[in-house]
Every structure is written in C-alpha cells, then in structure tokens.
Coordinates of C-alpha atoms in Angstrom, one line a residue:
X1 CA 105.2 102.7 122.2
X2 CA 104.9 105.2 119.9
X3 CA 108.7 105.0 119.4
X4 CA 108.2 101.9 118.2
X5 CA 104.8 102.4 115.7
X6 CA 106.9 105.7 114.4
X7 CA 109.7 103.1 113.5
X8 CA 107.7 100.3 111.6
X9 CA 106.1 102.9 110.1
X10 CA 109.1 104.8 108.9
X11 CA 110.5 101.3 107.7
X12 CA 107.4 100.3 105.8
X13 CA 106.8 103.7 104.1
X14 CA 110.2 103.7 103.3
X15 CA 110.3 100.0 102.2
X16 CA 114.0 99.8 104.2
X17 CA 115.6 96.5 102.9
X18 CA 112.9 95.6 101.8
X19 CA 110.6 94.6 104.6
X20 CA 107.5 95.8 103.0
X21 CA 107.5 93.5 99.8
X22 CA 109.0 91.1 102.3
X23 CA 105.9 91.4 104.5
X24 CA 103.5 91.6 101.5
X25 CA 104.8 88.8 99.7
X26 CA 104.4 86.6 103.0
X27 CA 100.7 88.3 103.2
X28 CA 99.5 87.2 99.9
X29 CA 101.1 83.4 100.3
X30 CA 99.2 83.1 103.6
X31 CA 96.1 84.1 102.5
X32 CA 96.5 82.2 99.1
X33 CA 94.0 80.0 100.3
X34 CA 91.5 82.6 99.8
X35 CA 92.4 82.4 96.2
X36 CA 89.7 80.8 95.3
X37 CA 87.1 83.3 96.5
X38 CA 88.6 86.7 96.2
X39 CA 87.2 89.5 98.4
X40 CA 87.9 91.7 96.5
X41 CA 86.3 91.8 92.5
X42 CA 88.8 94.0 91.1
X43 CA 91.9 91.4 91.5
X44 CA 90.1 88.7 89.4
X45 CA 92.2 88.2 86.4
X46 CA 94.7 90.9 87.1
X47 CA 97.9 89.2 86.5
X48 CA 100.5 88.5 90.0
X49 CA 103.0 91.0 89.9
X50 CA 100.5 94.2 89.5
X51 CA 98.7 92.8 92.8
X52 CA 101.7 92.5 94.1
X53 CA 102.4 96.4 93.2
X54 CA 98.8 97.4 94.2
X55 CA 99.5 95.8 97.6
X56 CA 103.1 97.4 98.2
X57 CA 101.7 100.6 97.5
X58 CA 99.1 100.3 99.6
X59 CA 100.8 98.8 103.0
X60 CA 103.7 101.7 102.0
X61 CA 100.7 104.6 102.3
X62 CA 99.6 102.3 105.3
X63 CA 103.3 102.4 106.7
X64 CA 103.4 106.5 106.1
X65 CA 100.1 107.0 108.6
X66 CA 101.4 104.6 111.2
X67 CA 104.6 106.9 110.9
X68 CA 102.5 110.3 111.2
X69 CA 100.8 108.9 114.5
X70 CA 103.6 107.6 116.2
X71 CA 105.5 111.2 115.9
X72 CA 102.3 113.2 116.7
X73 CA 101.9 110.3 120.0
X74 CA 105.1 111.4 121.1
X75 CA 105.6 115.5 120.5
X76 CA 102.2 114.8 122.5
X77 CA 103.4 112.8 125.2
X78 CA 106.7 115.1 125.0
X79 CA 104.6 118.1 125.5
X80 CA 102.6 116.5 128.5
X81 CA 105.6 115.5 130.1
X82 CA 107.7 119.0 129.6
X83 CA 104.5 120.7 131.1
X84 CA 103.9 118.6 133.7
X85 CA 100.6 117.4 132.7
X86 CA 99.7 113.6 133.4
X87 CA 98.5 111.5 129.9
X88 CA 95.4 111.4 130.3
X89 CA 93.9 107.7 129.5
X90 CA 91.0 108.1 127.2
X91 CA 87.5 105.7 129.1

C-alpha cells in the first residue's frame, strides 16, 4: 500500500504526463456545478486559467506529501520487518 501512495504521489508531484492537470481539469468540470456558489471567495472573478494554476499547484504540493508518507510507511514497515518486529495496528 504504501508502494502504491509513494507512486501517485511521486506522479502527481511530478505532474508525469500530465496526470495532474489531467486530474484537475476533470476536478473542476465535475464540480462546475458548484459554479454558481463558490466555496471559496477568493476564486470569484479570477479569470479560468489562473484557477486552473492555483489548483495544479496545490494538488502538486498535495501529490509531494502523499509521496513523503508513502516512503516514510515503507523504510517503517522495512525496518519492522528486518527487525522482526510485528506492525503494530494503531486501535
């Protein structure tokens, strides 16, 4: 699992062939139905392609944690498995 997080994490930082304005260009035509009541106040007026900059940016820096955790998760899980120590399941 964390193989996999450390990979689509690593490809959205990264933007590789361009999945991440891919996936935020999909995001924003989904969720143009919320158009007409923005959540958020700052992206009233602000033309398309700087939301669509403010957006990449942000699922990139979003794509660079989700990267981070899934190679700390495994030297982790590495570590418990070289010293023989069961993952523990947080309750």
């Amino acid at each position: 699992m964390s193989v996999a997080v450390g990979l689509v994490g690593v490809a959205l930082a990264t933007n590789f062939r361009g999945v991440t304005e891919w996936h935020v260009r999909q995001s924003m035509a989904t969720a143009s139905v919320l158009r007409r009541v923005p959540p958020w106040r700052w992206s009233l007026g602000v033309p398309y392609e700087k939301r669509l900059a403010r957006f990449i940016l942000l699922e990139r820096l979003i794509g660079g944690v989700l990267a981070a955790v899934g190679v700390v998760t495994l030297v982790g899980v590495g570590y418990g498995i070289l010293a023989g120590q069961p993952v523990r399941m947080v309750k």
